[in-house]
Short mmCIF file of N, CA and C in Angstrom, two decimals:
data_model
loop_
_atom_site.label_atom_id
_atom_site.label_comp_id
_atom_site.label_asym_id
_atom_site.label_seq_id
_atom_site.Cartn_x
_atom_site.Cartn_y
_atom_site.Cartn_z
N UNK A 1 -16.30 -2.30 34.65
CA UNK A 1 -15.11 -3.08 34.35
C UNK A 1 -14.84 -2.96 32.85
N UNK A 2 -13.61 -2.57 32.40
CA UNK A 2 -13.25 -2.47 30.74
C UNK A 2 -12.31 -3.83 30.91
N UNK A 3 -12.13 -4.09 29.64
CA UNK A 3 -11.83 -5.25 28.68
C UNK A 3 -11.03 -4.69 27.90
N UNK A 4 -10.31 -5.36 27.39
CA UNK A 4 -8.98 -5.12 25.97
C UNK A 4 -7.76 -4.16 26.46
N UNK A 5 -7.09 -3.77 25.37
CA UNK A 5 -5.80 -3.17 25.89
C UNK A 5 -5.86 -2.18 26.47
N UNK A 6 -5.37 -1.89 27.58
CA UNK A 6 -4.61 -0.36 28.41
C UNK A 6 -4.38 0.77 27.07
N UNK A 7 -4.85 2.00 27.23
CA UNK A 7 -4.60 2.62 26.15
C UNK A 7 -3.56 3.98 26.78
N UNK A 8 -3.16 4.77 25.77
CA UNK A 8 -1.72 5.72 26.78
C UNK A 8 -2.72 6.86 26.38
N UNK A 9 -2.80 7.79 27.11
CA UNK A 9 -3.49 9.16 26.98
C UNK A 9 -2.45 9.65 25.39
N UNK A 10 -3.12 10.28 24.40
CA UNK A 10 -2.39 10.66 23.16
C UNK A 10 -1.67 9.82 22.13
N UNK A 11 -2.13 8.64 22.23
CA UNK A 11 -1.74 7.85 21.46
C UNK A 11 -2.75 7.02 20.84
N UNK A 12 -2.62 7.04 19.52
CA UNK A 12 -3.55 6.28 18.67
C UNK A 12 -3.85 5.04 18.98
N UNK A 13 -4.87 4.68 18.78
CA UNK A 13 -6.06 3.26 19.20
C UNK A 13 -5.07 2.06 18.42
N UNK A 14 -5.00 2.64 17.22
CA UNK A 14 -4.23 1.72 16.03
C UNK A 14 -2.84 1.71 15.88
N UNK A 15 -2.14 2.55 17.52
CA UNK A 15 -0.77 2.09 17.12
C UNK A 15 -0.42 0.76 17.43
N UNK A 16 0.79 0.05 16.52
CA UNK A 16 1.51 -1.11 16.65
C UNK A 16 1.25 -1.45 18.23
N UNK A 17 1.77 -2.81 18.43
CA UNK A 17 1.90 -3.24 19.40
C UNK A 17 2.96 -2.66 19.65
N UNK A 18 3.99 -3.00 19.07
CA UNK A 18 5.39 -2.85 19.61
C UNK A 18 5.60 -1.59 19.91
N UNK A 19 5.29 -0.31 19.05
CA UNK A 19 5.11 1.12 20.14
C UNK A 19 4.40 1.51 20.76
N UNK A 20 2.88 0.29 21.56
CA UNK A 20 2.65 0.44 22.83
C UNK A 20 3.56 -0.16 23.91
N UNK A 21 4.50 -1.18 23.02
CA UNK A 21 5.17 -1.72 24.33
C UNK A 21 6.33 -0.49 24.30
N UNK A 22 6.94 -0.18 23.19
CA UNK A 22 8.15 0.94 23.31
C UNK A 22 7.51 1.82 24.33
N UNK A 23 6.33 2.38 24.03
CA UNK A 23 5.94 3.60 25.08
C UNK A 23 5.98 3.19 26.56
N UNK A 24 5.55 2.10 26.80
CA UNK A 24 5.04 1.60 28.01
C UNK A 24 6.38 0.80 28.94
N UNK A 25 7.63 0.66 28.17
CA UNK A 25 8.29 0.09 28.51
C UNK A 25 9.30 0.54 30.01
N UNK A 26 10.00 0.44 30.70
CA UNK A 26 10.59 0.89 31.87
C UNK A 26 11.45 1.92 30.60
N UNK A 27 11.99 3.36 31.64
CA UNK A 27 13.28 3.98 30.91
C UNK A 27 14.72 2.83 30.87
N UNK A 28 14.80 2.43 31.28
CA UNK A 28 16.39 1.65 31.65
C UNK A 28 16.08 0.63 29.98
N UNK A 29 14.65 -0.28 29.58
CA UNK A 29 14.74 -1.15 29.12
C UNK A 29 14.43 -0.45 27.73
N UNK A 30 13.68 1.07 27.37
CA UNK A 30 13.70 1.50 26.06
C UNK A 30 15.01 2.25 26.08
N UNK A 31 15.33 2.87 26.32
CA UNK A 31 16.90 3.45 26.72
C UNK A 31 17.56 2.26 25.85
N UNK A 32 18.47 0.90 26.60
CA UNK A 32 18.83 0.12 25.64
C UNK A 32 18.27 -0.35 24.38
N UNK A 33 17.14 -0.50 23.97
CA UNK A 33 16.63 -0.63 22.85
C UNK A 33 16.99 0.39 21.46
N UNK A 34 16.61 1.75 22.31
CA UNK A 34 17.32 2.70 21.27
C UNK A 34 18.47 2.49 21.67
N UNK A 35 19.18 2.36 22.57
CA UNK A 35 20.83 2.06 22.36
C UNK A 35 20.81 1.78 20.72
N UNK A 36 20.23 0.24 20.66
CA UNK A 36 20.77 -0.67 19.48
C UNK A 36 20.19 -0.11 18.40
N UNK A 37 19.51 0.63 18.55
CA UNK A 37 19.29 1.68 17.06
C UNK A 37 19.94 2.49 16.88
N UNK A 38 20.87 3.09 17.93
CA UNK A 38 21.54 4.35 17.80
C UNK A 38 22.24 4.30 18.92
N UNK A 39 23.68 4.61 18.65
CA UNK A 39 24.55 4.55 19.97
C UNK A 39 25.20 6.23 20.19
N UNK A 40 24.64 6.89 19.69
CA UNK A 40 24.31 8.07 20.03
C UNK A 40 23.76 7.95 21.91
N UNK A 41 24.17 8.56 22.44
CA UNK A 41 23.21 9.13 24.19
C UNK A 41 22.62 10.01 23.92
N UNK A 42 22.84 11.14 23.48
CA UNK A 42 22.20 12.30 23.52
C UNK A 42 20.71 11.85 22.55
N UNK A 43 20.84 11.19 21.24
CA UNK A 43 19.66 11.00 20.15
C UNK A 43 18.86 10.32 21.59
N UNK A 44 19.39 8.86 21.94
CA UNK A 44 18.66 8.09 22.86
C UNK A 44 17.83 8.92 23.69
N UNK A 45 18.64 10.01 24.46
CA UNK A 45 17.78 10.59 25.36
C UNK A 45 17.21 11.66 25.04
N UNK A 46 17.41 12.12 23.96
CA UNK A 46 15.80 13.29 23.43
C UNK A 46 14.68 12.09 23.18
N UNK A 47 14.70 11.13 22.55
CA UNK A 47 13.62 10.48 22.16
C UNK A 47 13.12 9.85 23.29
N UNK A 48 13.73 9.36 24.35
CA UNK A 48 13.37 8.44 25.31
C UNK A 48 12.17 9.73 26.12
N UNK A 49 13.41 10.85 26.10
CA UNK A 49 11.91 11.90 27.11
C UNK A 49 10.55 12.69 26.13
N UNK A 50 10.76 12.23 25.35
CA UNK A 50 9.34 12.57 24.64
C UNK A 50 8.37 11.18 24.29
N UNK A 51 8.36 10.33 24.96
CA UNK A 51 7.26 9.49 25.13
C UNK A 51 6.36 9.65 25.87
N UNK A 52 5.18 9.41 25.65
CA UNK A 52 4.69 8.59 24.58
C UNK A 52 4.20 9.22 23.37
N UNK A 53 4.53 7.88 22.70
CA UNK A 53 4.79 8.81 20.93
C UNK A 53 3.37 8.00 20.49
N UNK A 54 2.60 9.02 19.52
CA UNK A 54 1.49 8.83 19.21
C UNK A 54 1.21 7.84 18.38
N UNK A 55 2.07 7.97 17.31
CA UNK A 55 2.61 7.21 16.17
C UNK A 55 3.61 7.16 15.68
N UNK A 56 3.92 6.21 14.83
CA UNK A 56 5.45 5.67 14.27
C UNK A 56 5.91 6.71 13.80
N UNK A 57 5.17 7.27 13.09
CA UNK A 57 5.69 9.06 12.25
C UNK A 57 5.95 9.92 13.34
N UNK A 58 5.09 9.86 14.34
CA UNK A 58 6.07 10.87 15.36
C UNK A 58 6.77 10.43 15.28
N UNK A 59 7.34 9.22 16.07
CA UNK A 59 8.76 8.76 16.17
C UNK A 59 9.49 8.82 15.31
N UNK A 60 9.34 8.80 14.61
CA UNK A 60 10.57 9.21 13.14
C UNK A 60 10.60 10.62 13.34
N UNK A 61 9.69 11.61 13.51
CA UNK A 61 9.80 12.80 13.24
C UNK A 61 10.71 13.17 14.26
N UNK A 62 10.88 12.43 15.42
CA UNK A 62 11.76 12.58 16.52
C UNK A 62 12.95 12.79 16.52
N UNK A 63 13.15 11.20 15.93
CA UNK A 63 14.57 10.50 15.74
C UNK A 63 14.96 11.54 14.52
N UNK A 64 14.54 12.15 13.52
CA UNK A 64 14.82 12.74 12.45
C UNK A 64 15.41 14.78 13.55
N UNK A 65 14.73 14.84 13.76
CA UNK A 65 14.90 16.03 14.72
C UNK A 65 16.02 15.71 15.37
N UNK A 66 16.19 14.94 16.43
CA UNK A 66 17.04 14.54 17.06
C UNK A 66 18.88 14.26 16.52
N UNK A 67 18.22 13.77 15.59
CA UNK A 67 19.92 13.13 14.79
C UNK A 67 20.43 15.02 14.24
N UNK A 68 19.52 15.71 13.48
CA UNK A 68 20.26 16.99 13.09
C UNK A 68 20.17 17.68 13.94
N UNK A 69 19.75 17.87 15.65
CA UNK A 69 20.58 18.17 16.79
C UNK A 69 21.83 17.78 17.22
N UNK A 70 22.45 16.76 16.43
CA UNK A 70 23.35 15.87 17.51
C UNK A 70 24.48 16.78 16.92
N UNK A 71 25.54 17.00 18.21
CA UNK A 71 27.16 17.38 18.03
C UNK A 71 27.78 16.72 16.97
N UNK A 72 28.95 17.49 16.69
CA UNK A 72 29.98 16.51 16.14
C UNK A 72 30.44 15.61 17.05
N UNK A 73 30.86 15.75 18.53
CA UNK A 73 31.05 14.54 19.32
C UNK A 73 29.80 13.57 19.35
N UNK A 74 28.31 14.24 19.13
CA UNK A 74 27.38 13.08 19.25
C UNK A 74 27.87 11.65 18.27
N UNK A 75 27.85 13.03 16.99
CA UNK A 75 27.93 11.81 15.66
C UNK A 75 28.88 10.79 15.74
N UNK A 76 30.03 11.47 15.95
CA UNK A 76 31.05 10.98 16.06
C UNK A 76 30.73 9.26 16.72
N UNK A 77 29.99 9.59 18.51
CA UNK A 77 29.75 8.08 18.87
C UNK A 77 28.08 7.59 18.32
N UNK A 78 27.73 7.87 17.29
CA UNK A 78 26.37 6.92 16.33
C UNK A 78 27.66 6.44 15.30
N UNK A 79 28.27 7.27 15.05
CA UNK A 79 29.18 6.12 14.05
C UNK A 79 29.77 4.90 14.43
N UNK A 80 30.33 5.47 15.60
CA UNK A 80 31.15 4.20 16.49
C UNK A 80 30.37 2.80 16.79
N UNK A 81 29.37 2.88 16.62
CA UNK A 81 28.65 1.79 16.86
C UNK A 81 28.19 1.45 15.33
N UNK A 82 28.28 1.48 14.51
CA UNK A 82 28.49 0.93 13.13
C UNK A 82 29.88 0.29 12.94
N UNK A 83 29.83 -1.53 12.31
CA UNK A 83 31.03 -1.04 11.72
C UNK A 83 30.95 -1.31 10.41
N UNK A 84 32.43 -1.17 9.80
CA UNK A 84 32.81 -1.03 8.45
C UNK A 84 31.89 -1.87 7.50
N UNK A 85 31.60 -1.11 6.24
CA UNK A 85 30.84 -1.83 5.31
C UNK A 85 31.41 -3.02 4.50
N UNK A 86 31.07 -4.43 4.91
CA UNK A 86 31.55 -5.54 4.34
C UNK A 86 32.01 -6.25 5.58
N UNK A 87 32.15 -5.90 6.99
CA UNK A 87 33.07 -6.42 7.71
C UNK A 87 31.76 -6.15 9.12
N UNK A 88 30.39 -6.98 8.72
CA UNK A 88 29.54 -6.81 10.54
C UNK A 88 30.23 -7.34 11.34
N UNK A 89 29.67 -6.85 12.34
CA UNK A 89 30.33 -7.09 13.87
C UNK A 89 29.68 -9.00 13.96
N UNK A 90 30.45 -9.43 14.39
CA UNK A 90 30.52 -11.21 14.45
C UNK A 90 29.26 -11.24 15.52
N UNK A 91 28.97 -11.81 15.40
CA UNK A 91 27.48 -12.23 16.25
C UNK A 91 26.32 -11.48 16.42
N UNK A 92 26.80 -10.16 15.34
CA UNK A 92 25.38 -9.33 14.82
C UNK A 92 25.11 -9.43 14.28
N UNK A 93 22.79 -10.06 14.18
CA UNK A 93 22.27 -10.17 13.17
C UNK A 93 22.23 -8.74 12.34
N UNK A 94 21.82 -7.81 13.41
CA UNK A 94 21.29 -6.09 12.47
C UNK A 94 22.33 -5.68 11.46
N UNK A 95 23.73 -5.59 12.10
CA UNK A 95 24.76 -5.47 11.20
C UNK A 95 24.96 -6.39 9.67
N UNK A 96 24.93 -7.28 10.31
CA UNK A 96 24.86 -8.77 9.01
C UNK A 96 23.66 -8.41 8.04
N UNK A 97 22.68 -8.06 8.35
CA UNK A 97 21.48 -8.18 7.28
C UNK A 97 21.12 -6.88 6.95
N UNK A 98 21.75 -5.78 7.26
CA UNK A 98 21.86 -4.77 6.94
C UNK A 98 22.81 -4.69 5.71
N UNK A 99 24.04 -5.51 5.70
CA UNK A 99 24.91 -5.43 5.07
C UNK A 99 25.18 -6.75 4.17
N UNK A 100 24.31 -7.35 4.00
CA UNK A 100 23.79 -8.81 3.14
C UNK A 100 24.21 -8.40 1.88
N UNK A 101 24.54 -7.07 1.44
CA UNK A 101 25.07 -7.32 -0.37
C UNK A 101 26.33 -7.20 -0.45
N UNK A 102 26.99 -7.20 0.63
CA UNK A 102 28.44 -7.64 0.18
C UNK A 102 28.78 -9.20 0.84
N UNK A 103 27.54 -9.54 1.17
CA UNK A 103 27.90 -11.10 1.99
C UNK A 103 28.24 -12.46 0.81
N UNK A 104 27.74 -12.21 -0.45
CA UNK A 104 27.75 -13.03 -1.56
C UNK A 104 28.69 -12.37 -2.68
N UNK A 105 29.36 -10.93 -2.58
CA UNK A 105 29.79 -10.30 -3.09
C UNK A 105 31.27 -11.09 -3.68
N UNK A 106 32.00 -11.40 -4.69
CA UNK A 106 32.67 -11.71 -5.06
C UNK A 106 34.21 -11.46 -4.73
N UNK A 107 35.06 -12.20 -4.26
CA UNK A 107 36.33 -11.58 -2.87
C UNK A 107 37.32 -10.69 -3.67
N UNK A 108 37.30 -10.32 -4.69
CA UNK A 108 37.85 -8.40 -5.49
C UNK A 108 36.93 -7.96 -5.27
N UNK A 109 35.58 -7.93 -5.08
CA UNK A 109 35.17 -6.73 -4.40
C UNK A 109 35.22 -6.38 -2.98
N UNK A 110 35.40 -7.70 -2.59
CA UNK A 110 35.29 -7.74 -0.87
C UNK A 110 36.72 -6.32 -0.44
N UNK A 111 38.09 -7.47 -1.10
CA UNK A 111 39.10 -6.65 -1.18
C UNK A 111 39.29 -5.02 -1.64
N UNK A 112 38.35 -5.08 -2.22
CA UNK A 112 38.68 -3.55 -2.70
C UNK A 112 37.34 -2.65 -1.87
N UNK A 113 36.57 -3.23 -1.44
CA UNK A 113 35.97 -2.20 -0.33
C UNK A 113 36.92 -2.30 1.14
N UNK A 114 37.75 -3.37 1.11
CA UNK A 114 38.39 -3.22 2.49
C UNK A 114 39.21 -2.38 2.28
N UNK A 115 40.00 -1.83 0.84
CA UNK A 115 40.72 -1.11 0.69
C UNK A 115 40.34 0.62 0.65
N UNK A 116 39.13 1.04 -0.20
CA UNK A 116 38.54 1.54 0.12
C UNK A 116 38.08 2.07 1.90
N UNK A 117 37.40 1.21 2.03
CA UNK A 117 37.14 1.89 3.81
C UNK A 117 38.22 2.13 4.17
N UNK A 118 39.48 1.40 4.48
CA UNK A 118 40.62 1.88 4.81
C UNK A 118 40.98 3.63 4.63
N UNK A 119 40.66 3.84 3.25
CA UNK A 119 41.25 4.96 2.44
C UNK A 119 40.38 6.30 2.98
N UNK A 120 39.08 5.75 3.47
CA UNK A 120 37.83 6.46 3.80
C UNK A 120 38.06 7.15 5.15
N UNK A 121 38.22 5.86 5.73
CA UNK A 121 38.86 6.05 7.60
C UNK A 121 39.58 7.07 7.71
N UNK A 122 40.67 6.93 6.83
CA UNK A 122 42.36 7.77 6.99
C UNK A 122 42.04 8.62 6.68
N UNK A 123 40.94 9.46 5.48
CA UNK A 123 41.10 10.70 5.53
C UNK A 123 39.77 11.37 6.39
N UNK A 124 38.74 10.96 6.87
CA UNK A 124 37.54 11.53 7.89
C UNK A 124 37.56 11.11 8.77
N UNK A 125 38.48 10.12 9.41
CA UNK A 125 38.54 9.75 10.78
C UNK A 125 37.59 8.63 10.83
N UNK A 126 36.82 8.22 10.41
CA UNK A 126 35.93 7.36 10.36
C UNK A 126 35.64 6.57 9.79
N UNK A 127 34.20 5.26 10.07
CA UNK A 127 34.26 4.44 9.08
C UNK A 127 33.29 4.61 7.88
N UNK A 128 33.22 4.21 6.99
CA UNK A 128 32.13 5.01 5.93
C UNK A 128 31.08 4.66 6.34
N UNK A 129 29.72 5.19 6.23
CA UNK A 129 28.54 4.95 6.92
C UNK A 129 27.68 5.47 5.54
N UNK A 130 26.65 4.09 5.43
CA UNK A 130 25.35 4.02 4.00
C UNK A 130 24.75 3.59 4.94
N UNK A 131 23.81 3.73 4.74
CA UNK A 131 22.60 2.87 4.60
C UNK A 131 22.45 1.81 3.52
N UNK A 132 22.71 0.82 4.37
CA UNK A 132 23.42 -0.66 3.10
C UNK A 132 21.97 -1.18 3.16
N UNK A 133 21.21 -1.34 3.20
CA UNK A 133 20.08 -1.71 3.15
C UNK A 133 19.76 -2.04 1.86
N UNK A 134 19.45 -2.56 1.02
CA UNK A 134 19.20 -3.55 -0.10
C UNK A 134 20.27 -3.15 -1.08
N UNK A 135 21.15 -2.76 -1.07
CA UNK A 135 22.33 -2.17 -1.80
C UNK A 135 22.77 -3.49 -2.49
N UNK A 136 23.45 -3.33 -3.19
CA UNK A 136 24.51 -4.75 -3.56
C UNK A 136 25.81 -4.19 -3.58
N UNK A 137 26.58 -5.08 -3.73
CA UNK A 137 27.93 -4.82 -2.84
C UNK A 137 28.65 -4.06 -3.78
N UNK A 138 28.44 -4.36 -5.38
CA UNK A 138 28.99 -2.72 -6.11
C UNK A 138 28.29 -1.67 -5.54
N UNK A 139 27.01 -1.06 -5.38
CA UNK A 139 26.38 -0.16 -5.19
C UNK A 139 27.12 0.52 -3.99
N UNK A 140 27.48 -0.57 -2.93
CA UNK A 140 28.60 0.42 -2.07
C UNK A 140 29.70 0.87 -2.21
N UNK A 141 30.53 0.18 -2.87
CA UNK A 141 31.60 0.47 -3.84
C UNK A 141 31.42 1.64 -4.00
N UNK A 142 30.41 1.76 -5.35
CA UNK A 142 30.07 3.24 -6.16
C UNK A 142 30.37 4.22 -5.44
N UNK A 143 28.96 3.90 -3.63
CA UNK A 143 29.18 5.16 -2.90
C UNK A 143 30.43 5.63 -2.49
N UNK A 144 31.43 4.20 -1.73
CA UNK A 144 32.69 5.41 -0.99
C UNK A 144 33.31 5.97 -1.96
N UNK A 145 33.11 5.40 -3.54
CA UNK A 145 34.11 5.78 -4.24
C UNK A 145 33.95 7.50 -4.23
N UNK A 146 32.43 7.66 -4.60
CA UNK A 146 31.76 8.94 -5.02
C UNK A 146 32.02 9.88 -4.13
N UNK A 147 32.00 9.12 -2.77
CA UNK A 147 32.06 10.41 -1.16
C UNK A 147 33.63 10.78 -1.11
N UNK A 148 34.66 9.79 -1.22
CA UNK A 148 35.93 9.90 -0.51
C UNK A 148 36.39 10.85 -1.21
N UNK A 149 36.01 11.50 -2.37
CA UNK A 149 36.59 13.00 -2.57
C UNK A 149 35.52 14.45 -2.12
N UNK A 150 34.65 14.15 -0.91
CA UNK A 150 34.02 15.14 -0.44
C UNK A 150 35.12 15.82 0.80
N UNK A 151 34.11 17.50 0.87
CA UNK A 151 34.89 17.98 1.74
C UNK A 151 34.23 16.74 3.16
N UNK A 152 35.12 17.37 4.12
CA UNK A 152 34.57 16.81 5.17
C UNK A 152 33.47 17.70 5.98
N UNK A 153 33.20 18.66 5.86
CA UNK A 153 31.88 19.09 6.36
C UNK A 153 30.72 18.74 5.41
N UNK A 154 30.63 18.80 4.20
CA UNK A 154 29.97 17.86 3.20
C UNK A 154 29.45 16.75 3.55
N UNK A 155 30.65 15.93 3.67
CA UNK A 155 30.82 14.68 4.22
C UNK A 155 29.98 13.85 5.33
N UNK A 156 30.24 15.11 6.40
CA UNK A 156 29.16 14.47 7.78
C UNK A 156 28.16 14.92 7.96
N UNK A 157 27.94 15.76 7.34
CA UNK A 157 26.16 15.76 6.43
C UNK A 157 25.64 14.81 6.13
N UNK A 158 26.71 14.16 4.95
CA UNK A 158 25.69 12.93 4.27
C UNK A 158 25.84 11.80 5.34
N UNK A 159 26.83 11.70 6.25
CA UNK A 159 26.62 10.54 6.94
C UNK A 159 25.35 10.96 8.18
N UNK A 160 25.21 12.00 8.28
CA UNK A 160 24.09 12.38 9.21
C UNK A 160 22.64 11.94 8.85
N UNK A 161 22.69 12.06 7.41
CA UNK A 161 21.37 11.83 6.37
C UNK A 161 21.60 10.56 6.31
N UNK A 162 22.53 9.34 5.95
CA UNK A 162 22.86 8.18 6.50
C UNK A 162 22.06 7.92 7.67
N UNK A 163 22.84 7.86 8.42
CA UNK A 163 22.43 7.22 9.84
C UNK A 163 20.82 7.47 10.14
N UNK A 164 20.08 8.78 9.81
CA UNK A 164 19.13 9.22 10.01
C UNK A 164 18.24 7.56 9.14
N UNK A 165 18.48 7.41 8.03
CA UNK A 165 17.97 6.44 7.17
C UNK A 165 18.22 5.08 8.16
N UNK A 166 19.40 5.03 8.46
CA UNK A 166 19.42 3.41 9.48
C UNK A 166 18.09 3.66 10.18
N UNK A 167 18.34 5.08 11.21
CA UNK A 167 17.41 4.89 12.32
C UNK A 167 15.83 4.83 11.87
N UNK A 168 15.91 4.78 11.31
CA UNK A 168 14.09 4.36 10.69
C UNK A 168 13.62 3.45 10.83
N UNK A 169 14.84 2.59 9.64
CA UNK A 169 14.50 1.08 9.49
C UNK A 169 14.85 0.34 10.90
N UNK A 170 15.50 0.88 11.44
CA UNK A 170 16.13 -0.06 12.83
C UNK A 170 14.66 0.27 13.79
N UNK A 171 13.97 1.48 14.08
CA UNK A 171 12.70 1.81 14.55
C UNK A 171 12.15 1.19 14.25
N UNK A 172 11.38 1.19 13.11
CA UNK A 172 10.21 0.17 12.06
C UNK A 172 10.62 -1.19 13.04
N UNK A 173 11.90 -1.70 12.66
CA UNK A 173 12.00 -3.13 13.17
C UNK A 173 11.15 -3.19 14.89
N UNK A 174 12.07 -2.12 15.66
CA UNK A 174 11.50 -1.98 16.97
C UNK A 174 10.15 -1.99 17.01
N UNK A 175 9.14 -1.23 16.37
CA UNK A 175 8.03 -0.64 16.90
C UNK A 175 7.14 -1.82 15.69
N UNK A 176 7.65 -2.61 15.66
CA UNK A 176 6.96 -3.56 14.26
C UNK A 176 6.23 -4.94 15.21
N UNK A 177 4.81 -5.24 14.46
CA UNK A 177 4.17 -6.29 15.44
C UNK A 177 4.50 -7.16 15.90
N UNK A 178 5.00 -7.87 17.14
CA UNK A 178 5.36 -9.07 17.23
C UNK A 178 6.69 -8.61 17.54
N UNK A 179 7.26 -7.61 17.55
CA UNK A 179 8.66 -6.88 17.80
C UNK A 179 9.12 -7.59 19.32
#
């Protein structure tokens, strides 16, 4: 008779809880999980069929693989599920605290990143995408200012290298103890 946790064939003794539960979880219920890290399908489902992941660094090495596979139609819907910087989606914490340095941000700057993204949208089709993550709300400023004269293949590069940066920290959160 053994005692203590179920262990997954190829996976470290010392991984997190939370990416024994990610590994171990039904497809239908990690499937949505990476949903909310990535609303990408295609990212979701390369990573979902390569479980079980040994460690968190695989999984990044995944999600990192995965995102510079994705189409321009992939990207296209990982953006769509972001929105605009300064403006989270109302009853999202991830969005909201992702984007916490324009939440105290002073309302000319508020205004002039709404003007900005606007300006951003109209010419790439899209909404600007950082990794707002401890930024302060000039620091985003700075960025669209700096991007909105890139080409646009340039452009969805860096938002590729973007999003790649969300999906980390949004992982970490997932695969984090007590997750």
């Amino acid at each position: 008779m053994t005692s203590g946790p179920q262990r997954l064939p190829g996976v470290a003794p010392e991984s997190p809880a939370g990416l024994v539960r990610f590994n171990t979880s039904k497809d239908s219920e990690a499937l949505a999980a990476l949903y909310e890290v990535c609303a990408s399908a295609a990212w979701g489902s390369k990573l979902l069929a390569q479980r079980p992941y040994a460690t968190v660094e695989a999984l990044f090495d995944a999600s990192d693989a995965a995102m510079a596979e994705l189409s321009a139609e992939d990207l296209a819907e990982a953006m769509a599920g972001h929105p605009p910087i300064g403006r989270p989606k109302p009853g999202d914490p991830t969005s909201s605290r992702e984007q916490s340095g324009m939440a105290g941000a002073p309302e000319e700057l508020k205004a002039e990143m709404l003007e900005l993204n606007l300006a951003y949208q109209e010419r790439f089709g899209h909404v600007f995408l950082l990794c707002a993550t401890g930024r302060t709300g000039e620091q985003m400023r700075d960025a669209v200012r700096e991007r909105i004269g890139n080409p646009p293949g340039q452009e969805r590069e860096i938002v590729r290298t973007e999003l790649g940066k969300i999906n980390r920290i949004r992982l970490t959160r997932l695969v984090a103890e007590g997750a």
